[in-house]
Tab-separated table of C-alpha atoms in Angstrom:
chain	number	residue	atom	x	y	z
A	1	MET	CA	-56.834	43.860	187.670
A	2	GLU	CA	-58.637	46.761	189.654
A	3	MET	CA	-57.210	48.995	192.536
A	4	LEU	CA	-59.380	47.125	195.076
A	5	HIS	CA	-57.525	44.011	194.402
A	6	LEU	CA	-54.285	45.661	195.306
A	7	ARG	CA	-55.928	47.284	198.509
A	8	TYR	CA	-57.094	43.777	199.497
A	9	PHE	CA	-53.719	42.311	198.928
A	10	VAL	CA	-51.866	44.922	200.940
A	11	ALA	CA	-54.250	44.694	203.729
A	12	VAL	CA	-53.874	41.022	204.146
A	13	ALA	CA	-49.965	41.281	203.622
A	14	GLU	CA	-49.807	43.836	206.318
A	15	GLU	CA	-52.009	42.130	208.891
A	16	LEU	CA	-51.091	38.346	207.892
A	17	ASN	CA	-54.421	37.369	208.713
A	18	PHE	CA	-57.460	37.233	206.766
A	19	THR	CA	-59.915	37.900	209.761
A	20	ARG	CA	-58.096	41.162	210.820
A	21	ALA	CA	-57.643	42.429	206.993
A	22	ALA	CA	-61.356	41.791	206.500
A	23	GLN	CA	-62.221	43.765	209.890
A	24	ARG	CA	-59.972	46.595	208.526
A	25	LEU	CA	-61.594	46.710	205.382
A	26	HIS	CA	-65.031	46.507	206.832
A	27	MET	CA	-65.964	43.330	204.869
A	28	ALA	CA	-66.453	39.642	205.440
A	29	VAL	CA	-63.694	37.169	205.232
A	30	SER	CA	-65.040	35.132	202.308
A	31	PRO	CA	-65.241	37.772	199.617
A	32	LEU	CA	-61.792	39.035	200.757
A	33	SER	CA	-60.432	35.566	200.275
A	34	ARG	CA	-62.104	35.229	196.695
A	35	ARG	CA	-60.651	38.574	195.707
A	36	VAL	CA	-57.133	37.673	196.719
A	37	LYS	CA	-57.481	34.367	194.819
A	38	ASP	CA	-58.802	36.403	191.576
A	39	LEU	CA	-55.616	38.509	191.812
A	40	GLU	CA	-53.265	35.442	192.321
A	41	ARG	CA	-55.159	33.843	189.284
A	42	GLU	CA	-54.688	36.929	187.061
A	43	LEU	CA	-50.978	37.236	188.021
A	44	GLY	CA	-50.484	33.529	187.629
A	45	ALA	CA	-48.516	33.075	190.960
A	46	ALA	CA	-49.551	32.477	194.460
A	47	LEU	CA	-48.989	35.502	196.897
A	48	PHE	CA	-49.667	33.872	200.190
A	49	VAL	CA	-48.833	30.557	202.004
A	50	ARG	CA	-52.060	29.863	203.864
A	51	GLY	CA	-51.794	27.906	206.942
A	52	HIS	CA	-54.613	26.948	209.591
A	53	HIS	CA	-53.387	29.689	212.122
A	54	ARG	CA	-51.046	31.912	210.116
A	55	VAL	CA	-50.608	33.320	206.720
A	56	GLU	CA	-47.313	34.151	205.031
A	57	LEU	CA	-46.085	35.968	201.889
A	58	THR	CA	-44.645	34.079	199.206
A	59	GLY	CA	-41.449	35.337	197.270
A	60	ALA	CA	-43.891	36.787	194.564
A	61	GLY	CA	-46.066	38.533	197.274
A	62	GLU	CA	-42.859	40.059	199.076
A	63	ALA	CA	-42.032	41.419	195.742
A	64	LEU	CA	-45.351	42.713	195.055
A	65	LEU	CA	-46.139	44.672	198.532
A	66	PRO	CA	-43.694	47.757	198.129
A	67	ALA	CA	-44.842	48.161	194.455
A	68	ALA	CA	-48.585	47.611	195.398
A	69	ARG	CA	-48.111	50.256	198.322
A	70	ASP	CA	-46.547	52.688	195.740
A	71	VAL	CA	-49.239	52.237	193.254
A	72	ILE	CA	-52.050	52.770	195.872
A	73	GLN	CA	-50.022	55.906	197.279
A	74	ARG	CA	-49.801	57.482	193.844
A	75	PHE	CA	-53.510	56.680	192.919
A	76	ASP	CA	-54.536	58.311	196.342
A	77	ALA	CA	-52.681	61.329	195.370
A	78	VAL	CA	-54.306	62.063	192.089
A	79	PRO	CA	-57.136	64.273	193.427
A	80	GLU	CA	-54.944	66.384	195.349
A	81	LEU	CA	-52.517	66.574	192.445
A	82	VAL	CA	-55.119	67.799	190.081
A	83	ARG	CA	-56.437	70.201	192.586
A	84	ALA	CA	-53.068	71.757	193.163
A	85	HIS	CA	-52.641	72.556	189.542
A	86	GLY	CA	-56.125	73.655	188.941
A	87	GLU	CA	-57.865	76.949	189.376
A	88	PRO	CA	-57.385	78.587	193.035
A	89	ARG	CA	-60.232	77.411	195.405
A	90	THR	CA	-61.679	79.495	198.077
A	91	ALA	CA	-63.931	78.544	200.812
A	92	VAL	CA	-65.840	80.901	203.273
A	93	VAL	CA	-65.941	79.359	206.832
A	94	GLY	CA	-68.220	81.131	209.635
A	95	ILE	CA	-66.753	81.179	213.083
A	96	ALA	CA	-68.796	82.203	216.073
A	97	SER	CA	-67.278	84.754	218.457
A	98	ASP	CA	-66.573	82.364	221.279
A	99	VAL	CA	-64.968	79.402	219.341
A	100	THR	CA	-61.450	78.851	221.170
A	101	THR	CA	-58.277	79.868	219.600
A	102	GLY	CA	-57.069	76.477	219.696
A	103	LEU	CA	-59.879	74.855	217.772
A	104	ARG	CA	-59.533	77.719	215.066
A	105	THR	CA	-55.760	77.085	214.903
A	106	ARG	CA	-56.334	73.211	214.746
A	107	PHE	CA	-59.020	73.541	211.873
A	108	LEU	CA	-57.013	75.988	209.655
A	109	GLY	CA	-53.837	73.957	210.228
A	110	ALA	CA	-55.625	70.721	209.248
A	111	VAL	CA	-57.042	72.300	206.049
A	112	ALA	CA	-53.566	73.725	205.165
A	113	ASP	CA	-51.924	70.294	205.472
A	114	ARG	CA	-54.378	68.278	203.815
A	115	PHE	CA	-55.584	70.612	200.997
A	116	PRO	CA	-52.744	73.199	200.532
A	117	GLY	CA	-54.392	74.578	197.424
A	118	LEU	CA	-57.415	75.658	199.450
A	119	GLU	CA	-57.677	79.312	200.842
A	120	VAL	CA	-60.090	79.655	203.824
A	121	ARG	CA	-61.652	82.961	204.369
A	122	LEU	CA	-63.084	83.277	207.874
A	123	ARG	CA	-66.413	85.091	208.462
A	124	PRO	CA	-66.909	85.973	212.357
A	125	ALA	CA	-70.364	86.318	213.544
A	126	SER	CA	-72.774	84.982	216.098
A	127	THR	CA	-74.161	81.391	215.752
A	128	GLU	CA	-77.573	82.114	214.338
A	129	PRO	CA	-76.544	84.421	211.427
A	130	LEU	CA	-73.871	81.739	210.531
A	131	VAL	CA	-76.379	78.877	210.533
A	132	HIS	CA	-78.611	81.099	208.302
A	133	ALA	CA	-75.634	81.657	205.853
A	134	VAL	CA	-74.743	77.951	205.595
A	135	ARG	CA	-78.504	77.012	205.168
A	136	HIS	CA	-78.717	79.519	202.248
A	137	GLY	CA	-75.320	78.628	200.626
A	138	GLU	CA	-73.713	81.809	201.436
A	139	ILE	CA	-70.771	80.153	203.256
A	140	GLU	CA	-69.452	76.597	202.986
A	141	LEU	CA	-69.269	75.525	206.623
A	142	ALA	CA	-69.284	77.120	210.233
A	143	LEU	CA	-67.886	76.497	213.369
A	144	VAL	CA	-70.772	77.751	215.859
A	145	HIS	CA	-72.092	76.739	219.318
A	146	GLY	CA	-74.583	73.992	219.312
A	147	PRO	CA	-77.116	72.526	219.466
A	148	VAL	CA	-77.960	73.111	215.913
A	149	ALA	CA	-80.821	71.732	214.039
A	150	GLY	CA	-82.543	72.118	210.595
A	151	ARG	CA	-83.556	70.175	207.641
A	152	GLY	CA	-80.807	69.502	205.201
A	153	LEU	CA	-78.010	70.509	207.704
A	154	ARG	CA	-75.263	68.076	209.055
A	155	THR	CA	-73.251	68.628	212.388
A	156	ALA	CA	-70.234	67.227	213.989
A	157	GLN	CA	-69.308	67.977	217.487
A	158	LEU	CA	-65.732	69.161	218.091
A	159	GLU	CA	-65.336	70.637	221.551
A	160	THR	CA	-67.204	70.963	224.643
A	161	HIS	CA	-66.296	72.903	227.772
A	162	PRO	CA	-67.575	73.722	231.057
A	163	VAL	CA	-69.436	76.918	231.804
A	164	ALA	CA	-68.581	79.431	234.640
A	165	VAL	CA	-70.556	82.043	236.403
A	166	VAL	CA	-69.328	85.667	236.153
A	167	THR	CA	-70.193	88.262	238.762
A	168	GLY	CA	-68.987	91.651	239.803
A	169	ALA	CA	-66.415	91.756	242.720
A	170	GLY	CA	-68.390	92.858	245.801
A	171	THR	CA	-71.677	91.310	245.132
A	172	GLY	CA	-71.237	88.702	247.929
A	173	PHE	CA	-69.406	85.749	246.141
A	174	ASP	CA	-65.476	87.049	246.694
A	175	GLY	CA	-63.431	84.217	247.913
A	176	ARG	CA	-65.968	81.519	247.036
A	177	GLU	CA	-64.774	78.505	245.235
A	178	SER	CA	-68.069	77.781	243.475
A	179	VAL	CA	-71.542	78.896	243.389
A	180	ARG	CA	-75.111	77.484	243.113
A	181	LEU	CA	-77.449	78.922	240.513
A	182	GLU	CA	-80.237	79.714	243.036
A	183	GLU	CA	-77.829	81.870	244.835
A	184	LEU	CA	-78.116	84.291	241.940
A	185	ALA	CA	-81.752	84.721	241.929
A	186	HIS	CA	-81.680	88.218	243.055
A	187	LEU	CA	-79.523	89.070	240.043
A	188	PRO	CA	-80.431	89.491	236.430
A	189	PHE	CA	-78.844	87.255	233.922
A	190	ALA	CA	-77.086	89.316	231.262
A	191	SER	CA	-76.600	88.270	227.685
A	192	ILE	CA	-75.860	89.863	224.278
A	193	GLY	CA	-79.326	88.732	222.991
A	194	TYR	CA	-81.641	85.961	222.068
A	195	ASP	CA	-81.083	86.209	218.447
A	196	ALA	CA	-77.295	85.189	218.677
A	197	ALA	CA	-78.150	81.609	219.420
A	198	PRO	CA	-81.858	81.009	219.971
A	199	GLU	CA	-81.714	77.421	220.886
A	200	ILE	CA	-78.841	77.987	223.463
A	201	TYR	CA	-80.596	80.805	225.007
A	202	ARG	CA	-83.932	79.075	225.173
A	203	ARG	CA	-82.375	76.317	227.076
A	204	THR	CA	-80.374	78.526	229.186
A	205	ASP	CA	-83.509	80.508	230.042
A	206	GLU	CA	-85.511	77.507	230.971
A	207	LEU	CA	-82.548	76.089	233.160
A	208	LEU	CA	-82.115	79.449	235.093
A	209	SER	CA	-85.897	79.757	235.533
A	210	GLY	CA	-85.854	76.410	237.182
A	211	PHE	CA	-83.367	77.609	239.669
A	212	GLY	CA	-85.506	80.672	240.455
A	213	VAL	CA	-83.257	83.043	238.245
A	214	ARG	CA	-85.980	85.020	236.238
A	215	LYS	CA	-84.621	88.463	235.860
A	216	ARG	CA	-83.006	89.148	232.419
A	217	MET	CA	-81.031	91.920	230.896
A	218	VAL	CA	-79.990	92.103	227.318
A	219	VAL	CA	-76.958	93.914	225.993
A	220	GLU	CA	-77.835	95.194	222.728
A	221	GLY	CA	-75.618	94.967	219.575
A	222	HIS	CA	-73.718	91.906	220.621
A	223	ASN	CA	-71.542	94.257	222.534
A	224	PHE	CA	-69.256	92.170	224.726
A	225	GLY	CA	-67.552	95.378	226.217
A	226	GLY	CA	-71.021	96.245	227.550
A	227	LEU	CA	-71.684	92.724	228.729
A	228	ALA	CA	-68.606	93.022	230.688
A	229	HIS	CA	-69.388	96.492	232.129
A	230	VAL	CA	-72.787	95.500	233.401
A	231	VAL	CA	-71.319	92.421	235.029
A	232	ALA	CA	-68.234	94.228	236.701
A	233	THR	CA	-70.530	96.960	238.035
A	234	GLY	CA	-72.707	94.475	239.847
A	235	GLN	CA	-75.723	95.161	237.905
A	236	ALA	CA	-76.138	91.392	236.595
A	237	PHE	CA	-74.178	88.001	236.233
A	238	THR	CA	-73.569	86.153	233.102
A	239	LEU	CA	-72.311	82.700	232.064
A	240	ILE	CA	-69.106	82.009	229.853
A	241	GLY	CA	-67.283	79.043	228.447
A	242	VAL	CA	-64.070	78.275	230.637
A	243	GLU	CA	-62.155	78.159	227.186
A	244	ALA	CA	-64.197	81.086	225.699
A	245	GLY	CA	-62.516	83.523	223.268
A	246	ILE	CA	-63.722	86.929	222.933
A	247	THR	CA	-66.037	86.835	225.927
A	248	SER	CA	-63.507	85.988	228.341
A	249	ARG	CA	-61.148	88.689	226.839
A	250	ALA	CA	-63.729	91.246	227.372
A	251	PHE	CA	-63.615	90.462	231.107
A	252	ALA	CA	-59.719	90.831	231.336
A	253	GLY	CA	-58.775	93.592	233.745
A	254	GLU	CA	-62.320	93.840	235.067
A	255	PRO	CA	-63.305	93.474	238.721
A	256	VAL	CA	-65.169	90.269	238.384
A	257	VAL	CA	-65.347	86.955	240.056
A	258	VAL	CA	-65.387	83.730	237.853
A	259	LEU	CA	-66.722	80.683	239.661
A	260	PRO	CA	-67.655	77.178	238.568
A	261	VAL	CA	-71.386	76.026	238.913
A	262	GLU	CA	-72.053	73.760	241.819
A	263	GLY	CA	-74.891	71.044	241.424
A	264	VAL	CA	-75.498	71.014	237.791
A	265	LYS	CA	-73.209	70.514	234.733
A	266	LEU	CA	-73.340	73.428	232.401
A	267	ARG	CA	-71.305	73.070	229.250
A	268	ILE	CA	-70.873	74.869	225.830
A	269	THR	CA	-70.556	72.708	222.766
A	270	THR	CA	-68.833	73.802	219.353
A	271	VAL	CA	-69.958	72.110	216.307
A	272	ALA	CA	-69.370	72.255	212.523
A	273	VAL	CA	-72.414	72.607	210.470
A	274	TRP	CA	-72.670	72.307	206.761
A	275	ARG	CA	-75.297	71.604	204.155
A	276	ALA	CA	-75.757	67.886	203.389
A	277	ASP	CA	-76.462	68.461	199.566
A	278	ARG	CA	-73.221	70.316	199.145
A	279	ALA	CA	-71.026	67.858	200.749
A	280	GLU	CA	-70.738	65.406	198.117
A	281	PRO	CA	-67.086	65.050	196.753
A	282	PRO	CA	-65.524	66.363	194.746
A	283	GLY	CA	-65.788	69.983	196.085
A	284	VAL	CA	-64.760	72.479	198.642
A	285	VAL	CA	-67.361	71.534	201.220
A	286	ALA	CA	-66.474	67.728	200.922
A	287	ASP	CA	-62.820	68.673	201.745
A	288	LEU	CA	-63.773	70.828	204.735
A	289	VAL	CA	-66.104	68.075	206.112
A	290	ALA	CA	-63.311	65.715	205.571
A	291	VAL	CA	-60.953	67.894	207.866
A	292	VAL	CA	-63.857	67.987	210.356
A	293	HIS	CA	-64.042	64.299	210.562
A	294	GLU	CA	-60.332	64.229	210.879
A	295	LEU	CA	-60.639	66.470	214.080
A	296	VAL	CA	-63.349	64.502	215.487
A	297	GLY	CA	-61.354	61.322	215.385
A	298	GLN	CA	-58.307	62.982	216.913
C-alpha cells in the first residue's frame, strides 16, 4: 500500500464521484479506478458500492475514511516537523521601497503561519539592486516592481495598482479631478533615477515622450524627500502608485495635487522574483516560493 492509494481513496470518498475525484487529482478516471481497486484487493474488502450514477461508501470504506485522513495529515506534516526541530533557518528577502504595507504584512504573516521556524530578514532597496542580489544568490527572493526579466529568473505577480500624477499646488491643476499627460508637457518629469528600475523607467520615458513630455529631472541618491521638494515647489511633476508606501509618505503634508491620469491606464505592478535553480524543494527558497503561490491564489 502506498500513500497515493490513500489519497485516491479519500478523494473519491469525499466527492462520491470518480469523475470529480479525477479532476481534483488532475488525472484520468480509468487509472484512478484501477488504483482504488488495487487498494480494495490489498485490503481484502470493498470500499465503495459503485452504481451507474452514484458511488457510496461501504461499511469498510466509512471505517477507513477518518483513519486515512489522519494518516495523510500526519504524513504531510513530517517535513515541517523535521524543520521545526532542526537548525534555525533564515531567509533574506529584498523589498522595494514602494511595496505596499499590506502586501509586506500578508507575505510575512503567511511565512510565519506556514513555516514558523523560518526567520525572514528584510533588505530594503530599489528594484534593480534587489534583482541583481537575487541573480547572484545574495538573497533568497525579492518583492520588487515589474516587469522583471532575466535568464534563470522566475516571477509571480502579487499586486497591481493605478498610478497617479503629483504636481505642486498652484501649477494650474488645483481643483481638477483628473489630468491628461499632454497637459504636463511644460513640466519636467522628476524621478529618483533610471538605475532604480531601468525597465520601468524605460517604458515610462517612452510613454511620456509619446505625449509630448520630454523634459526630465533626476533627483540623485534615491532621495524621496528631494523628489517631494522639487514637485511641491512646482519645478516638476512625478508619478506615484496610488497605494505606494514610502513615496506617498514623502508627500504627506506637502502642498501638492494628486490626480488620476485621464485617457491612458497607468499601473504599477509588484512581483516576487527568485532564481529558478534555487527553488527546488526542500529549501528556504522553495518555502518562500510556496508562500508566494499561496498569495497569488488568494
